Amino acid sequence: MTIENTDSQRRRRPRPPRPKGRRLSSVLRQLAADQSRERISIGDLFQTMGDRAISALMLIFALPNAFPTPPGTSAVLGAPLVFLAVQLTFGLKPWLPKTIAARSMRREDFESIVGRIHRWLAWAERMLQPRLAIFAEPPAEYLAGLSCLLLSIVLVLPVPLGNILPAITISVFAFGILGRDGLFSLVGFLMTAVSLVVAGGVIYGLVKTGIYLIMQWFA
């Protein structure tokens, strides 16, 4: 499954409509239960989500980082987040390069992941409702994309325990955009400030420690 890169797909996308139809949790469960598929690719998810592809994929890539993961996991999952956040920032139509769209996993593994996150995803969806539209629609949506871009870059960096708070923040933004819920987006903006301050403090401490050790080495 591939997604073509065309000029029309790179144009700014129109303001997303308020969500209609099934919830993301239901869509994921149906896709996971489709036994006609041996594997589920990112391209499959992308096509299934349609207009919600960017925010839905951001949520899927961000949520695993909200929990302690093996070293290097955040870098692997953070890279696609950077790509998606750039599109959200500039209001581009959803698009993924073939190298990302073609990545896949066994359907059974995907079903297991959906089973683990479904309870929490369904709970969050019940909390969503269209409100405070000024924080959930452009231009605030583009600012949310920029915030997610900065947080995604932090995720890619090898910062000890620096992935959990940014990942939670990106997930909050993704929920807000999916549900057109400005309250979630507002919370996301507040959490972005906290996340960047915490990450900045950790990075500053690591750099300062590194400089000190180098000076001691040559002293």
Coordinates of C-alpha atoms in Angstrom, one line a residue:
M1 CA 0.0 0.0 0.0
T2 CA 1.6 3.3 -1.1
I3 CA 0.5 6.8 -1.1
E4 CA 1.5 8.9 -4.1
N5 CA 3.3 12.2 -3.7
T6 CA 1.5 14.7 -5.9
D7 CA 1.4 18.5 -6.0
S8 CA -2.3 18.5 -5.2
Q9 CA -1.7 16.6 -2.0
R10 CA 0.8 19.2 -0.9
R11 CA -1.7 22.0 -1.1
R12 CA -3.2 23.4 2.0
R13 CA -6.1 21.3 3.2
P14 CA -9.4 23.0 3.9
R15 CA -10.6 23.5 7.4
P16 CA -11.4 20.0 8.8
P17 CA -15.1 19.4 9.4
R18 CA -16.4 18.5 12.8
P19 CA -16.0 14.8 13.4
K20 CA -18.8 12.5 12.1
G21 CA -19.2 8.7 12.0
R22 CA -17.4 6.1 14.0
R23 CA -14.9 6.8 16.7
L24 CA -11.2 6.0 16.2
S25 CA -11.3 3.2 18.7
S26 CA -14.1 1.5 16.7
V27 CA -12.2 2.0 13.4
L28 CA -9.0 0.5 14.9
R29 CA -10.9 -2.5 16.3
Q30 CA -12.6 -3.3 13.0
L31 CA -9.3 -3.0 11.2
A32 CA -7.5 -5.3 13.7
A33 CA -10.3 -7.9 13.4
D34 CA -10.1 -8.0 9.6
Q35 CA -8.8 -11.6 9.2
S36 CA -8.5 -11.1 5.4
R37 CA -5.3 -9.1 6.1
E38 CA -2.1 -10.8 7.1
R39 CA -0.4 -7.5 7.9
I40 CA -1.5 -4.0 8.7
S41 CA 0.6 -1.2 7.1
I42 CA 0.8 2.5 8.0
G43 CA -0.6 3.1 4.6
D44 CA -3.6 1.0 5.5
L45 CA -4.1 3.1 8.6
F46 CA -3.6 6.3 6.6
Q47 CA -6.2 5.3 4.0
T48 CA -8.7 4.2 6.7
M49 CA -8.5 7.4 8.7
G50 CA -9.1 9.6 5.6
D51 CA -9.3 13.3 6.6
R52 CA -8.4 12.4 10.2
A53 CA -5.2 10.7 9.1
I54 CA -2.7 13.2 10.5
S55 CA -4.1 13.5 14.0
A56 CA -5.0 9.8 14.2
L57 CA -1.5 8.7 13.2
M58 CA 0.1 11.2 15.5
L59 CA -1.9 9.6 18.3
I60 CA -0.9 6.1 17.3
F61 CA 2.8 7.0 17.2
A62 CA 2.8 9.1 20.3
L63 CA 0.8 6.9 22.7
P64 CA 3.5 4.1 23.0
N65 CA 6.1 6.8 24.0
A66 CA 3.8 7.8 26.9
F67 CA 5.1 4.7 28.8
P68 CA 8.6 3.5 29.6
T69 CA 10.0 1.9 26.4
P70 CA 13.3 0.2 25.4
P71 CA 16.1 2.5 24.4
G72 CA 15.8 3.8 20.9
T73 CA 12.0 3.3 20.6
S74 CA 11.3 7.0 20.9
A75 CA 13.7 7.8 18.1
V76 CA 12.0 5.3 15.8
L77 CA 8.4 6.4 16.6
G78 CA 9.4 10.1 16.8
A79 CA 10.7 10.4 13.3
P80 CA 7.2 9.9 11.6
L81 CA 5.8 12.3 14.2
V82 CA 8.2 15.0 13.0
F83 CA 7.0 14.5 9.4
L84 CA 3.3 14.6 10.4
A85 CA 3.7 17.6 12.6
V86 CA 5.2 19.6 9.8
Q87 CA 2.2 18.9 7.7
L88 CA -0.1 19.9 10.5
T89 CA 1.9 23.1 11.1
F90 CA 1.5 24.3 7.5
G91 CA -2.0 23.0 6.9
L92 CA -0.9 20.5 4.2
K93 CA -3.1 17.7 3.0
P94 CA -2.2 14.3 4.6
W95 CA 0.6 12.6 2.8
L96 CA 3.3 10.0 3.7
P97 CA 6.4 8.9 1.7
K98 CA 6.4 5.3 0.5
T99 CA 9.2 4.3 2.9
I100 CA 6.9 5.2 5.9
A101 CA 3.6 4.1 4.3
A102 CA 5.0 0.6 3.5
R103 CA 6.0 -0.2 7.1
S104 CA 3.7 -2.9 8.5
M105 CA 3.2 -5.4 11.3
R106 CA 1.4 -8.7 11.7
R107 CA -2.3 -8.3 12.1
E108 CA -2.2 -10.3 15.3
D109 CA 0.4 -7.9 16.7
F110 CA -1.7 -4.9 15.7
E111 CA -4.7 -6.5 17.3
S112 CA -2.8 -7.0 20.5
I113 CA -1.7 -3.3 20.6
V114 CA -5.3 -2.1 19.9
G115 CA -6.6 -4.4 22.7
R116 CA -4.2 -2.8 25.1
I117 CA -4.9 0.8 24.3
H118 CA -8.6 0.5 23.4
R119 CA -9.9 1.0 26.9
W120 CA -7.9 4.2 27.4
L121 CA -8.7 5.4 23.9
A122 CA -12.4 4.9 24.3
W123 CA -12.4 6.7 27.7
A124 CA -10.7 9.7 26.2
E125 CA -13.2 9.7 23.3
R126 CA -16.1 9.8 25.7
M127 CA -14.6 13.0 27.2
L128 CA -14.4 14.7 23.8
Q129 CA -17.0 17.2 22.6
P130 CA -16.9 20.2 20.2
R131 CA -16.1 23.2 22.4
L132 CA -13.8 26.2 22.6
A133 CA -13.5 26.1 18.8
I134 CA -11.0 29.0 18.7
F135 CA -8.4 26.6 20.1
A136 CA -9.3 23.7 17.9
E137 CA -9.5 25.3 14.4
P138 CA -7.0 27.2 12.2
P139 CA -4.9 29.2 13.0
A140 CA -4.7 27.6 16.4
E141 CA -4.5 24.2 14.8
Y142 CA -1.3 25.3 13.0
L143 CA 0.2 26.5 16.3
A144 CA -0.7 23.1 17.7
G145 CA 1.2 21.5 14.8
L146 CA 4.2 23.7 15.6
S147 CA 4.0 22.7 19.3
C148 CA 3.9 19.0 18.2
L149 CA 6.8 19.5 15.9
L150 CA 9.0 20.9 18.7
L151 CA 7.9 18.0 21.0
S152 CA 8.6 15.4 18.3
I153 CA 12.1 16.7 18.0
V154 CA 12.5 16.3 21.7
L155 CA 11.2 12.7 21.4
V156 CA 13.9 12.0 18.8
L157 CA 16.7 13.3 21.0
P158 CA 18.3 10.7 23.4
V159 CA 17.1 12.5 26.5
P160 CA 16.7 10.1 29.5
L161 CA 13.0 9.9 30.4
G162 CA 12.5 12.9 28.2
N163 CA 9.9 11.2 26.0
I164 CA 7.0 10.5 28.3
L165 CA 5.7 14.1 28.9
P166 CA 6.1 15.2 25.3
A167 CA 4.4 12.0 24.1
I168 CA 1.4 12.6 26.5
T169 CA 1.2 16.2 25.3
I170 CA 1.2 15.2 21.6
S171 CA -1.5 12.7 22.4
V172 CA -3.6 15.4 24.1
F173 CA -3.3 17.6 21.0
A174 CA -4.2 14.7 18.7
F175 CA -7.4 14.0 20.7
G176 CA -8.3 17.7 20.6
I177 CA -7.9 17.8 16.8
L178 CA -9.7 14.5 16.3
G179 CA -12.7 15.7 18.4
R180 CA -12.5 19.4 17.5
D181 CA -12.3 19.8 21.3
G182 CA -10.6 23.2 22.1
L183 CA -10.3 22.3 25.8
F184 CA -8.0 19.4 25.0
S185 CA -6.0 21.7 22.7
L186 CA -5.8 24.4 25.4
V187 CA -4.5 21.8 27.9
G188 CA -2.0 20.7 25.2
F189 CA -0.6 24.3 24.9
L190 CA -0.1 24.5 28.6
M191 CA 1.5 21.1 28.7
T192 CA 3.8 22.1 25.8
A193 CA 5.3 24.9 27.9
V194 CA 5.9 22.5 30.8
S195 CA 7.3 19.8 28.6
L196 CA 9.8 22.1 26.9
V197 CA 10.9 23.6 30.2
V198 CA 11.4 20.1 31.7
A199 CA 13.2 18.8 28.6
G200 CA 15.3 22.0 28.4
G201 CA 16.3 21.6 32.0
V202 CA 17.3 18.0 31.4
I203 CA 19.3 18.9 28.3
Y204 CA 21.0 21.8 30.1
G205 CA 22.0 19.5 33.0
L206 CA 23.4 16.9 30.6
V207 CA 25.4 19.5 28.7
K208 CA 26.7 21.1 31.9
T209 CA 27.7 17.7 33.2
G210 CA 29.4 16.8 30.0
I211 CA 31.4 20.0 30.0
Y212 CA 32.4 19.5 33.6
L213 CA 33.6 15.9 32.9
I214 CA 35.6 17.1 29.9
M215 CA 37.3 19.9 31.9
Q216 CA 38.1 17.4 34.7
W217 CA 39.6 15.0 32.1
F218 CA 42.0 17.7 30.8
A219 CA 42.7 19.3 34.2

